[in-house]
Each structure stands twice: as structure tokens, then as C-alpha cells.
mmCIF file of C-alpha atoms in Angstrom:
data_model
loop_
_atom_site.group_PDB
_atom_site.id
_atom_site.type_symbol
_atom_site.label_atom_id
_atom_site.label_comp_id
_atom_site.label_asym_id
_atom_site.label_seq_id
_atom_site.Cartn_x
_atom_site.Cartn_y
_atom_site.Cartn_z
ATOM 1 C CA UNK A 1 6.842 5.595 -82.391
ATOM 2 C CA UNK A 2 8.408 4.351 -79.069
ATOM 3 C CA UNK A 3 9.098 6.747 -76.262
ATOM 4 C CA UNK A 4 12.090 6.267 -73.956
ATOM 5 C CA UNK A 5 11.365 6.048 -70.280
ATOM 6 C CA UNK A 6 12.427 9.012 -68.465
ATOM 7 C CA UNK A 7 15.336 8.586 -66.040
ATOM 8 C CA UNK A 8 14.538 9.274 -62.354
ATOM 9 C CA UNK A 9 16.149 12.356 -60.958
ATOM 10 C CA UNK A 10 17.869 11.750 -57.645
ATOM 11 C CA UNK A 11 19.442 14.214 -55.218
ATOM 12 C CA UNK A 12 22.152 13.335 -52.903
ATOM 13 C CA UNK A 13 22.150 15.311 -49.743
ATOM 14 C CA UNK A 14 25.669 15.108 -48.227
ATOM 15 C CA UNK A 15 28.300 17.245 -46.860
ATOM 16 C CA UNK A 16 30.371 19.065 -49.477
ATOM 17 C CA UNK A 17 31.826 16.543 -52.030
ATOM 18 C CA UNK A 18 35.159 17.564 -53.209
ATOM 19 C CA UNK A 19 38.860 16.505 -52.990
ATOM 20 C CA UNK A 20 40.857 15.623 -51.173
ATOM 21 C CA UNK A 21 39.214 12.268 -50.780
ATOM 22 C CA UNK A 22 40.224 11.800 -47.201
ATOM 23 C CA UNK A 23 36.865 11.486 -45.444
ATOM 24 C CA UNK A 24 34.772 8.151 -45.464
ATOM 25 C CA UNK A 25 31.311 9.562 -45.867
ATOM 26 C CA UNK A 26 32.047 11.897 -48.855
ATOM 27 C CA UNK A 27 34.331 9.276 -50.554
ATOM 28 C CA UNK A 28 31.432 6.780 -50.408
ATOM 29 C CA UNK A 29 28.690 9.199 -51.564
ATOM 30 C CA UNK A 30 30.823 10.277 -54.515
ATOM 31 C CA UNK A 31 31.821 6.678 -55.562
ATOM 32 C CA UNK A 32 28.171 5.538 -55.278
ATOM 33 C CA UNK A 33 27.110 8.464 -57.482
ATOM 34 C CA UNK A 34 29.633 7.688 -60.108
ATOM 35 C CA UNK A 35 28.483 4.025 -60.181
ATOM 36 C CA UNK A 36 24.732 4.401 -60.325
ATOM 37 C CA UNK A 37 23.467 3.656 -63.854
ATOM 38 C CA UNK A 38 20.248 4.731 -65.495
ATOM 39 C CA UNK A 39 19.585 7.662 -63.222
ATOM 40 C CA UNK A 40 20.297 11.362 -63.202
ATOM 41 C CA UNK A 41 22.259 12.070 -59.960
ATOM 42 C CA UNK A 42 22.712 15.616 -58.621
ATOM 43 C CA UNK A 43 25.509 16.049 -56.036
ATOM 44 C CA UNK A 44 26.055 19.086 -53.870
ATOM 45 C CA UNK A 45 29.745 20.505 -54.148
ATOM 46 C CA UNK A 46 31.742 23.512 -53.106
ATOM 47 C CA UNK A 47 33.817 23.420 -56.381
ATOM 48 C CA UNK A 48 33.746 21.717 -59.689
ATOM 49 C CA UNK A 49 35.041 18.071 -59.787
ATOM 50 C CA UNK A 50 36.775 17.181 -62.994
ATOM 51 C CA UNK A 51 36.078 14.135 -65.064
ATOM 52 C CA UNK A 52 32.783 12.953 -63.501
ATOM 53 C CA UNK A 53 30.373 10.634 -65.449
ATOM 54 C CA UNK A 54 27.926 12.351 -67.658
ATOM 55 C CA UNK A 55 24.871 11.312 -65.557
ATOM 56 C CA UNK A 56 26.133 13.514 -62.671
ATOM 57 C CA UNK A 57 25.060 17.109 -62.227
ATOM 58 C CA UNK A 58 27.191 19.099 -59.740
ATOM 59 C CA UNK A 59 25.255 21.832 -57.893
ATOM 60 C CA UNK A 60 27.696 24.349 -56.377
ATOM 61 C CA UNK A 61 25.579 25.300 -53.213
ATOM 62 C CA UNK A 62 28.567 25.194 -50.728
ATOM 63 C CA UNK A 63 31.290 27.814 -50.360
ATOM 64 C CA UNK A 64 33.649 25.539 -48.363
ATOM 65 C CA UNK A 65 34.488 21.872 -48.144
ATOM 66 C CA UNK A 66 34.179 22.204 -44.239
ATOM 67 C CA UNK A 67 30.744 21.123 -43.127
ATOM 68 C CA UNK A 68 30.304 24.192 -40.783
ATOM 69 C CA UNK A 69 27.068 25.493 -39.478
ATOM 70 C CA UNK A 70 26.857 28.007 -42.375
ATOM 71 C CA UNK A 71 27.181 25.221 -45.043
ATOM 72 C CA UNK A 72 24.579 23.160 -43.248
ATOM 73 C CA UNK A 73 22.199 26.126 -43.406
ATOM 74 C CA UNK A 74 23.048 26.414 -47.123
ATOM 75 C CA UNK A 75 22.124 22.823 -47.583
ATOM 76 C CA UNK A 76 18.783 23.224 -45.753
ATOM 77 C CA UNK A 77 18.120 26.389 -47.761
ATOM 78 C CA UNK A 78 18.540 24.436 -50.998
ATOM 79 C CA UNK A 79 16.285 21.620 -49.782
ATOM 80 C CA UNK A 80 13.551 24.135 -48.834
ATOM 81 C CA UNK A 81 13.119 25.288 -52.487
ATOM 82 C CA UNK A 82 14.487 22.347 -54.604
ATOM 83 C CA UNK A 83 13.648 18.852 -53.242
ATOM 84 C CA UNK A 84 10.431 19.007 -55.178
ATOM 85 C CA UNK A 85 12.451 19.094 -58.302
ATOM 86 C CA UNK A 86 13.547 15.498 -57.828
ATOM 87 C CA UNK A 87 11.978 12.107 -57.861
ATOM 88 C CA UNK A 88 14.128 10.796 -54.912
ATOM 89 C CA UNK A 89 16.081 12.575 -52.266
ATOM 90 C CA UNK A 90 18.804 10.418 -50.832
ATOM 91 C CA UNK A 91 20.004 11.626 -47.431
ATOM 92 C CA UNK A 92 23.622 10.386 -46.594
ATOM 93 C CA UNK A 93 24.627 11.729 -43.264
ATOM 94 C CA UNK A 94 24.282 10.840 -39.538
ATOM 95 C CA UNK A 95 20.942 12.221 -38.349
ATOM 96 C CA UNK A 96 20.644 14.556 -35.372
ATOM 97 C CA UNK A 97 17.603 15.785 -33.544
ATOM 98 C CA UNK A 98 17.823 19.208 -35.158
ATOM 99 C CA UNK A 99 18.383 18.301 -38.802
ATOM 100 C CA UNK A 100 15.836 15.528 -38.762
ATOM 101 C CA UNK A 101 13.138 17.774 -37.227
ATOM 102 C CA UNK A 102 13.890 20.507 -39.844
ATOM 103 C CA UNK A 103 13.923 18.013 -42.727
ATOM 104 C CA UNK A 104 10.654 16.344 -41.607
ATOM 105 C CA UNK A 105 8.939 19.717 -41.524
ATOM 106 C CA UNK A 106 10.013 20.241 -45.214
ATOM 107 C CA UNK A 107 9.090 16.834 -46.538
ATOM 108 C CA UNK A 108 5.300 16.892 -46.062
ATOM 109 C CA UNK A 109 5.163 19.728 -48.501
ATOM 110 C CA UNK A 110 6.799 17.531 -51.136
ATOM 111 C CA UNK A 111 5.802 14.433 -53.012
ATOM 112 C CA UNK A 112 9.352 13.422 -53.294
ATOM 113 C CA UNK A 113 10.432 9.902 -52.122
ATOM 114 C CA UNK A 114 13.228 9.693 -49.592
ATOM 115 C CA UNK A 115 16.019 7.159 -48.933
ATOM 116 C CA UNK A 116 18.000 7.572 -45.834
ATOM 117 C CA UNK A 117 21.299 5.924 -45.426
ATOM 118 C CA UNK A 118 22.326 5.648 -41.780
ATOM 119 C CA UNK A 119 26.118 4.776 -41.246
ATOM 120 C CA UNK A 120 25.672 4.357 -37.594
ATOM 121 C CA UNK A 121 23.090 4.346 -34.931
ATOM 122 C CA UNK A 122 24.072 6.547 -31.941
ATOM 123 C CA UNK A 123 22.245 4.369 -29.472
ATOM 124 C CA UNK A 124 24.872 5.659 -26.964
ATOM 125 C CA UNK A 125 23.336 9.159 -27.252
ATOM 126 C CA UNK A 126 19.659 8.472 -28.108
ATOM 127 C CA UNK A 127 16.908 6.456 -26.494
ATOM 128 C CA UNK A 128 14.698 4.125 -28.693
ATOM 129 C CA UNK A 129 12.060 6.794 -28.731
ATOM 130 C CA UNK A 130 14.506 9.433 -29.928
ATOM 131 C CA UNK A 131 15.796 7.005 -32.626
ATOM 132 C CA UNK A 132 12.224 6.753 -33.852
ATOM 133 C CA UNK A 133 12.166 10.482 -34.324
ATOM 134 C CA UNK A 134 15.526 10.667 -36.055
ATOM 135 C CA UNK A 135 14.697 8.335 -38.890
ATOM 136 C CA UNK A 136 12.316 9.617 -41.487
ATOM 137 C CA UNK A 137 13.051 7.966 -44.892
ATOM 138 C CA UNK A 138 10.568 6.040 -46.935
ATOM 139 C CA UNK A 139 13.417 3.474 -47.095
ATOM 140 C CA UNK A 140 16.125 3.320 -44.422
ATOM 141 C CA UNK A 141 19.516 1.780 -45.440
ATOM 142 C CA UNK A 142 21.870 0.577 -42.660
ATOM 143 C CA UNK A 143 25.544 -0.203 -43.265
ATOM 144 C CA UNK A 144 25.391 -3.206 -40.982
ATOM 145 C CA UNK A 145 23.139 -6.119 -40.183
ATOM 146 C CA UNK A 146 23.592 -5.398 -36.583
ATOM 147 C CA UNK A 147 21.963 -1.884 -37.097
ATOM 148 C CA UNK A 148 19.230 -3.358 -39.169
ATOM 149 C CA UNK A 149 18.332 -5.848 -36.497
ATOM 150 C CA UNK A 150 18.238 -3.182 -33.904
ATOM 151 C CA UNK A 151 15.888 -0.905 -35.982
ATOM 152 C CA UNK A 152 13.603 -3.852 -36.702
ATOM 153 C CA UNK A 153 13.296 -4.552 -32.899
ATOM 154 C CA UNK A 154 12.173 -0.949 -32.593
ATOM 155 C CA UNK A 155 9.447 -1.627 -34.960
ATOM 156 C CA UNK A 156 10.870 -0.295 -38.244
ATOM 157 C CA UNK A 157 9.615 -2.385 -41.173
ATOM 158 C CA UNK A 158 11.265 -0.290 -43.972
ATOM 159 C CA UNK A 159 14.909 -1.140 -43.460
ATOM 160 C CA UNK A 160 17.420 -2.579 -45.923
ATOM 161 C CA UNK A 161 20.993 -3.557 -45.195
ATOM 162 C CA UNK A 162 23.765 -2.701 -47.712
ATOM 163 C CA UNK A 163 27.440 -2.563 -47.022
ATOM 164 C CA UNK A 164 29.284 0.478 -48.007
ATOM 165 C CA UNK A 165 31.118 -0.100 -51.293
ATOM 166 C CA UNK A 166 34.813 0.452 -52.086
ATOM 167 C CA UNK A 167 36.116 1.745 -55.329
ATOM 168 C CA UNK A 168 38.435 -1.260 -55.713
ATOM 169 C CA UNK A 169 40.476 0.485 -58.481
ATOM 170 C CA UNK A 170 41.619 2.843 -55.647
ATOM 171 C CA UNK A 171 42.682 0.233 -53.162
ATOM 172 C CA UNK A 172 44.937 -2.406 -54.726
ATOM 173 C CA UNK A 173 48.024 -4.447 -53.494
ATOM 174 C CA UNK A 174 51.278 -2.804 -54.645
ATOM 175 C CA UNK A 175 54.772 -2.531 -53.301
ATOM 176 C CA UNK A 176 56.033 0.037 -50.962
ATOM 177 C CA UNK A 177 56.384 3.611 -52.348
ATOM 178 C CA UNK A 178 60.105 4.306 -52.341
ATOM 179 C CA UNK A 179 59.568 8.039 -52.280
ATOM 180 C CA UNK A 180 57.481 7.739 -49.130
ATOM 181 C CA UNK A 181 60.008 5.355 -47.679
ATOM 182 C CA UNK A 182 62.639 8.074 -48.107
ATOM 183 C CA UNK A 183 60.474 10.781 -46.806
ATOM 184 C CA UNK A 184 59.489 8.826 -43.643
ATOM 185 C CA UNK A 185 62.942 7.353 -43.124
ATOM 186 C CA UNK A 186 61.743 3.780 -43.522
ATOM 187 C CA UNK A 187 64.316 1.042 -44.260
ATOM 188 C CA UNK A 188 63.592 -2.138 -46.273
ATOM 189 C CA UNK A 189 64.304 -4.132 -43.169
ATOM 190 C CA UNK A 190 61.687 -2.266 -41.015
ATOM 191 C CA UNK A 191 58.405 -3.948 -40.164
ATOM 192 C CA UNK A 192 55.675 -1.347 -40.480
ATOM 193 C CA UNK A 193 52.600 -1.548 -38.084
ATOM 194 C CA UNK A 194 50.007 1.070 -39.070
ATOM 195 C CA UNK A 195 47.022 2.426 -37.096
ATOM 196 C CA UNK A 196 44.532 4.334 -39.437
ATOM 197 C CA UNK A 197 42.401 5.543 -36.635
ATOM 198 C CA UNK A 198 41.935 8.702 -34.639
ATOM 199 C CA UNK A 199 43.928 10.113 -31.659
ATOM 200 C CA UNK A 200 41.012 10.732 -29.252
ATOM 201 C CA UNK A 201 37.913 8.939 -30.522
ATOM 202 C CA UNK A 202 37.742 5.195 -30.592
ATOM 203 C CA UNK A 203 39.687 4.904 -27.388
ATOM 204 C CA UNK A 204 42.698 3.041 -28.748
ATOM 205 C CA UNK A 205 45.620 5.484 -28.580
ATOM 206 C CA UNK A 206 46.824 4.964 -25.026
ATOM 207 C CA UNK A 207 46.767 1.210 -25.377
ATOM 208 C CA UNK A 208 48.637 1.257 -28.652
ATOM 209 C CA UNK A 209 51.342 3.504 -27.169
ATOM 210 C CA UNK A 210 51.641 1.053 -24.281
ATOM 211 C CA UNK A 211 51.930 -1.842 -26.713
ATOM 212 C CA UNK A 212 54.862 -0.312 -28.685
ATOM 213 C CA UNK A 213 56.676 0.653 -25.536
ATOM 214 C CA UNK A 214 56.397 -2.890 -24.419
ATOM 215 C CA UNK A 215 57.651 -4.235 -27.860
ATOM 216 C CA UNK A 216 60.658 -1.846 -27.830
ATOM 217 C CA UNK A 217 61.790 -2.966 -24.391
ATOM 218 C CA UNK A 218 63.271 -5.935 -26.494
ATOM 219 C CA UNK A 219 66.115 -4.876 -28.634
ATOM 220 C CA UNK A 220 65.124 -7.588 -31.074
ATOM 221 C CA UNK A 221 62.011 -5.633 -31.924
ATOM 222 C CA UNK A 222 63.825 -2.358 -32.910
ATOM 223 C CA UNK A 223 63.038 -2.916 -36.500
ATOM 224 C CA UNK A 224 59.308 -2.523 -35.796
ATOM 225 C CA UNK A 225 58.062 0.885 -36.656
ATOM 226 C CA UNK A 226 54.775 2.545 -35.745
ATOM 227 C CA UNK A 227 52.997 4.343 -38.629
ATOM 228 C CA UNK A 228 50.455 6.541 -36.818
ATOM 229 C CA UNK A 229 48.068 7.435 -39.741
ATOM 230 C CA UNK A 230 45.676 9.447 -37.576
ATOM 231 C CA UNK A 231 44.175 12.731 -38.682
ATOM 232 C CA UNK A 232 44.248 15.819 -36.751
ATOM 233 C CA UNK A 233 40.537 16.808 -36.543
ATOM 234 C CA UNK A 234 40.292 19.134 -33.604
ATOM 235 C CA UNK A 235 42.125 20.638 -30.620
ATOM 236 C CA UNK A 236 41.842 17.593 -28.596
ATOM 237 C CA UNK A 237 43.573 15.616 -31.266
ATOM 238 C CA UNK A 238 46.458 18.108 -31.262
ATOM 239 C CA UNK A 239 46.697 17.785 -27.509
ATOM 240 C CA UNK A 240 46.655 14.025 -27.645
ATOM 241 C CA UNK A 241 49.330 13.844 -30.283
ATOM 242 C CA UNK A 242 51.591 16.000 -28.207
ATOM 243 C CA UNK A 243 51.037 13.536 -25.278
ATOM 244 C CA UNK A 244 51.968 10.627 -27.590
ATOM 245 C CA UNK A 245 55.091 12.346 -28.795
ATOM 246 C CA UNK A 246 56.129 13.195 -25.204
ATOM 247 C CA UNK A 247 55.703 9.548 -24.151
ATOM 248 C CA UNK A 248 57.683 8.108 -27.003
ATOM 249 C CA UNK A 249 60.473 10.875 -26.775
ATOM 250 C CA UNK A 250 60.878 10.280 -22.920
ATOM 251 C CA UNK A 251 61.210 6.502 -23.589
ATOM 252 C CA UNK A 252 63.843 7.166 -26.307
ATOM 253 C CA UNK A 253 61.762 5.633 -29.140
ATOM 254 C CA UNK A 254 60.540 8.624 -31.105
ATOM 255 C CA UNK A 255 62.675 7.596 -33.969
ATOM 256 C CA UNK A 256 60.564 4.579 -34.431
ATOM 257 C CA UNK A 257 57.326 6.466 -34.915
ATOM 258 C CA UNK A 258 55.923 8.120 -38.149
ATOM 259 C CA UNK A 259 53.054 10.489 -37.996
ATOM 260 C CA UNK A 260 51.198 11.049 -41.275
ATOM 261 C CA UNK A 261 48.608 13.467 -39.995
ATOM 262 C CA UNK A 262 46.062 14.122 -42.795
ATOM 263 C CA UNK A 263 47.302 12.059 -45.792
ATOM 264 C CA UNK A 264 44.949 11.602 -48.727
ATOM 265 C CA UNK A 265 46.677 8.622 -50.476
ATOM 266 C CA UNK A 266 45.620 5.962 -47.945
ATOM 267 C CA UNK A 267 46.212 3.261 -50.569
ATOM 268 C CA UNK A 268 49.910 4.219 -50.396
ATOM 269 C CA UNK A 269 49.799 4.129 -46.545
ATOM 270 C CA UNK A 270 48.308 0.609 -46.490
ATOM 271 C CA UNK A 271 50.738 -0.700 -48.999
ATOM 272 C CA UNK A 272 53.560 0.665 -46.952
ATOM 273 C CA UNK A 273 52.296 -1.426 -44.212
ATOM 274 C CA UNK A 274 53.149 -4.946 -43.154
ATOM 275 C CA UNK A 275 50.299 -5.090 -40.617
ATOM 276 C CA UNK A 276 47.347 -2.813 -39.936
ATOM 277 C CA UNK A 277 45.875 -2.610 -36.533
ATOM 278 C CA UNK A 278 42.389 -1.423 -35.423
ATOM 279 C CA UNK A 279 42.239 -2.270 -31.791
ATOM 280 C CA UNK A 280 39.483 0.195 -30.933
ATOM 281 C CA UNK A 281 37.435 0.246 -27.731
ATOM 282 C CA UNK A 282 34.271 1.593 -29.277
ATOM 283 C CA UNK A 283 32.825 2.914 -32.582
ATOM 284 C CA UNK A 284 30.737 5.814 -31.271
ATOM 285 C CA UNK A 285 29.965 8.189 -33.997
ATOM 286 C CA UNK A 286 31.829 6.317 -36.635
ATOM 287 C CA UNK A 287 30.728 4.052 -39.465
ATOM 288 C CA UNK A 288 29.346 0.689 -38.407
ATOM 289 C CA UNK A 289 31.680 -0.725 -40.972
ATOM 290 C CA UNK A 290 35.166 0.879 -40.614
ATOM 291 C CA UNK A 291 36.759 1.269 -43.933
ATOM 292 C CA UNK A 292 40.019 1.487 -41.989
ATOM 293 C CA UNK A 293 39.587 -2.300 -41.866
ATOM 294 C CA UNK A 294 38.093 -2.976 -45.230
ATOM 295 C CA UNK A 295 40.411 -0.893 -47.266
ATOM 296 C CA UNK A 296 43.521 -2.789 -45.968
ATOM 297 C CA UNK A 297 41.705 -6.011 -46.837
ATOM 298 C CA UNK A 298 41.467 -4.879 -50.512
ATOM 299 C CA UNK A 299 45.203 -4.238 -50.371
ATOM 300 C CA UNK A 300 45.892 -7.783 -49.033
ATOM 301 C CA UNK A 301 47.044 -6.590 -45.791
ATOM 302 C CA UNK A 302 46.623 -8.618 -42.468
ATOM 303 C CA UNK A 303 44.570 -6.712 -39.997
ATOM 304 C CA UNK A 304 44.519 -6.899 -36.248
ATOM 305 C CA UNK A 305 41.195 -5.889 -34.785
ATOM 306 C CA UNK A 306 39.467 -5.876 -31.524
ATOM 307 C CA UNK A 307 36.684 -8.234 -30.528
ATOM 308 C CA UNK A 308 33.729 -5.694 -30.814
ATOM 309 C CA UNK A 309 30.373 -7.471 -31.333
ATOM 310 C CA UNK A 310 29.670 -5.070 -34.192
ATOM 311 C CA UNK A 311 32.792 -6.395 -36.087
ATOM 312 C CA UNK A 312 31.655 -9.960 -36.293
ATOM 313 C CA UNK A 313 29.983 -9.504 -39.703
ATOM 314 C CA UNK A 314 33.317 -8.649 -41.272
ATOM 315 C CA UNK A 315 35.978 -9.896 -38.922
ATOM 316 C CA UNK A 316 36.842 -13.557 -38.314
ATOM 317 C CA UNK A 317 39.877 -15.705 -37.890
ATOM 318 C CA UNK A 318 40.027 -16.544 -41.604
ATOM 319 C CA UNK A 319 40.579 -13.019 -42.729
ATOM 320 C CA UNK A 320 42.115 -11.276 -39.807
ATOM 321 C CA UNK A 321 43.536 -11.492 -36.279
ATOM 322 C CA UNK A 322 41.005 -10.800 -33.374
ATOM 323 C CA UNK A 323 42.322 -9.612 -30.033
ATOM 324 C CA UNK A 324 40.685 -8.706 -26.639
ATOM 325 C CA UNK A 325 39.799 -5.102 -26.264
ATOM 326 C CA UNK A 326 42.090 -2.896 -24.227
ATOM 327 C CA UNK A 327 44.676 -5.534 -23.876
ATOM 328 C CA UNK A 328 48.156 -4.155 -24.785
ATOM 329 C CA UNK A 329 49.895 -7.508 -24.245
ATOM 330 C CA UNK A 330 47.385 -9.435 -26.525
ATOM 331 C CA UNK A 331 48.072 -6.636 -29.333
ATOM 332 C CA UNK A 332 51.798 -7.086 -28.791
ATOM 333 C CA UNK A 333 51.781 -10.919 -29.093
ATOM 334 C CA UNK A 334 49.602 -10.637 -32.192
ATOM 335 C CA UNK A 335 52.013 -8.168 -33.871
ATOM 336 C CA UNK A 336 54.936 -10.392 -33.071
ATOM 337 C CA UNK A 337 53.186 -13.528 -34.188
ATOM 338 C CA UNK A 338 52.463 -11.857 -37.584
ATOM 339 C CA UNK A 339 55.983 -10.505 -37.858
ATOM 340 C CA UNK A 340 57.473 -13.915 -37.259
ATOM 341 C CA UNK A 341 55.112 -15.728 -39.697
ATOM 342 C CA UNK A 342 55.195 -14.330 -43.205
ATOM 343 C CA UNK A 343 53.158 -17.344 -44.520
ATOM 344 C CA UNK A 344 50.311 -16.384 -42.168
ATOM 345 C CA UNK A 345 50.468 -12.833 -43.092
ATOM 346 C CA UNK A 346 50.238 -13.879 -46.755
ATOM 347 C CA UNK A 347 47.352 -16.183 -46.167
ATOM 348 C CA UNK A 348 45.284 -13.712 -44.096
ATOM 349 C CA UNK A 349 45.925 -11.074 -46.793
ATOM 350 C CA UNK A 350 44.742 -13.290 -49.587
ATOM 351 C CA UNK A 351 41.577 -14.245 -47.698
ATOM 352 C CA UNK A 352 40.930 -10.712 -46.721
ATOM 353 C CA UNK A 353 41.404 -9.525 -50.396
ATOM 354 C CA UNK A 354 38.942 -12.157 -51.671
ATOM 355 C CA UNK A 355 36.388 -11.044 -48.907
ATOM 356 C CA UNK A 356 36.627 -7.447 -49.841
ATOM 357 C CA UNK A 357 36.123 -8.018 -53.483
ATOM 358 C CA UNK A 358 33.169 -10.241 -52.754
ATOM 359 C CA UNK A 359 31.470 -8.090 -50.103
ATOM 360 C CA UNK A 360 32.529 -4.437 -50.523
ATOM 361 C CA UNK A 361 32.743 -3.849 -54.402
ATOM 362 C CA UNK A 362 31.048 -0.434 -55.055
ATOM 363 C CA UNK A 363 29.646 -1.737 -58.334
ATOM 364 C CA UNK A 364 27.642 -4.368 -56.293
ATOM 365 C CA UNK A 365 26.680 -1.795 -53.786
ATOM 366 C CA UNK A 366 25.342 0.490 -56.550
ATOM 367 C CA UNK A 367 23.257 -2.182 -58.001
ATOM 368 C CA UNK A 368 21.532 -2.772 -54.674
ATOM 369 C CA UNK A 369 20.774 0.925 -54.401
ATOM 370 C CA UNK A 370 19.438 0.902 -58.028
ATOM 371 C CA UNK A 371 17.032 -1.798 -56.921
ATOM 372 C CA UNK A 372 15.822 0.403 -54.040
ATOM 373 C CA UNK A 373 15.380 3.400 -56.401
ATOM 374 C CA UNK A 374 13.225 1.373 -58.644
ATOM 375 C CA UNK A 375 10.641 0.885 -55.832
ATOM 376 C CA UNK A 376 10.235 4.681 -55.353
#
């Protein structure tokens, strides 16, 4: 009589996973859990998620989908008593001195294996010695080759690089949503340029405002509309948005700007766009691989991105336009060049689409994690 091999039990330690799916880290964690096969995955939620695959157990330990101090304490309390119930604990959040110190105190009491996915290295905040203390996983997974190389230079020999995956059924090319066009007062003749970034972090807002004010000095560019798809995350964002509104209003161009604020259906936003821009000055505290570039790729949209060293793995002149950082004239020229060259827009979009499907398919990402789980 043959016996079936017992499936490994894996705990995903994350922020609360729940709709709306408007935050990159929880989106990725949930999509990864759904696409892992042959394992029992437990996810931590604040409310039940409908229609999840049968291999997923939802543990309602949170009382809010906001990752407040109280919710973080609830997560640590759960780990204190339950990590030993699992074969593998997979940590999927940016480590800090405090949470790493606490978790490392808990782990020696357990025989559970650990995987630690690190979306970004805060080497702007932490010294090499401090980074050594932050990373505790038996296997450390980085999003980028850039981060993997940095860790290996620090002496880590347990690092694997896996790009974050996209659920490509959620990001697909389609036409512009007519209801949204009506809601946002967009005409068929308008050329929509979208920035899916943040008002304060990333350092791009002032330069983007300057770019559009330059463009609109020429009446021939009046059909260019700025779709500002930036979420309001804190009081600083509220203040910055008001500054942006004031500048565009005083210049007489506020009618050419659309603010989406928090908008869950980013696929609709990308497909509303003719061009997506990501001319950021830095990526401090953000994913090494910004999904705000990769998701538009999957929608066949041409992307204009800044020349950050970190971007070289997934940004090249075959799939997107690269401009000098903090150069509003360079951004303006790139926008006009794409507006005036529909064939170039189409070619870049096709190449970006193929690249996204080859490199960022969540199914391939899940298979790479399954190989890691086999070793634990």
C-alpha cells in the first residue's frame, strides 16, 4: 500500500492580505500564494477573501487592512505561538531593526525553516553591518540581481534572485474605458500621459509639473493630458497634491490634469494611457523592480523611465525610452517624440509586452519559489 507524500505547510508572513488590491507587496504575496502548487499555504488576513484556491488557508489574525503598530503586534503574537506549526515560514516584508531583532529571538526556539523575500535593500539607511543583522532567512530572495550582488559582496552565500511575478490575466492590452473617459472628461483626440508614482517619495513630482508646464506653453500640445495616478498615502502627499493643483491652476492648465488618487483598477488606468512615465530620482523604500513600469509593459504601453542604475535589468532602448534623471526638457522631448511617432509607440509596446511575459509571469515566479521550498 503506497502512501502519499505529505504536503509541506508554509506560512506567508505579510501585511494584511485583502482587497482592494492596490498595494504592490500584498498583491504579489497573494498572487504568489494562489500560484504555488503542491503546498499548503496559510495567509494572514483581516477578512475572508472569496474564491481562493483550495490549498490556501486564510487565518484571520488582523482586525484592519492597515498595517498599523497594533496589527504588527498581532502578527508577532501569532508567530510567537504558531510558527512551529509550519515546515516553512516565508517572510515577505521590508525588514527593520526592530522586527528582525524580535523575529530572530523567536526563531531559535523553532525548527521551522525560513525564507526571507527582500523587495529592496535600504542601504541608504543601513550600514553593511546593520544589513547583516536585518537578514535572517535560511534562504534570502532578492527581487533584483543588483541587490543579490550587493548581498554577496557583504558575504551572504544563501541568496537567490527571483523577479516579482505579475498575474498577467489582470494586466492585458485593451481599449480605453469609455465610462472612465466620460468620468475624467477625456476626449478621443487627447494624448494621455500617466505617472503611476507617488507625490512625495521618488522625487519626481516637481520635475513632472515643470515638464507639463513647458509642453503646454505651445498651443499645439493642448491635447496632451496629464493623468496623475498617485495615491494619497499621508499628510505630506495631501500637501504636495495641493501644491501641484495650485501650480497648474495659476498657469491656467488645471483642466488638462486628471487626479485618480487611490484607484484599484490600474489595468484600466494603464490602458487609458498613450504613454506611461516613471522619471523618478530614486527608489528609496520602494521595490527594486517597480511594478509601475512592468505592469504597463504587460499592457503594451511605451514607458519613459529615468536612467537609474537599478533599472538596467529591465529597462533598455528596445523596450522603453530612457531619459536623464531630473531633466524636464529630456522628459518633454521624449513625450513629444512618442506622441509624434505612433509606429515607435507600437513597437516599444510590443517589445515590452513580450519582455513582461517572458520575465514577470507569476506562474514562472511561483515555480522558482517551489524549487526553493523543496530544499527546506
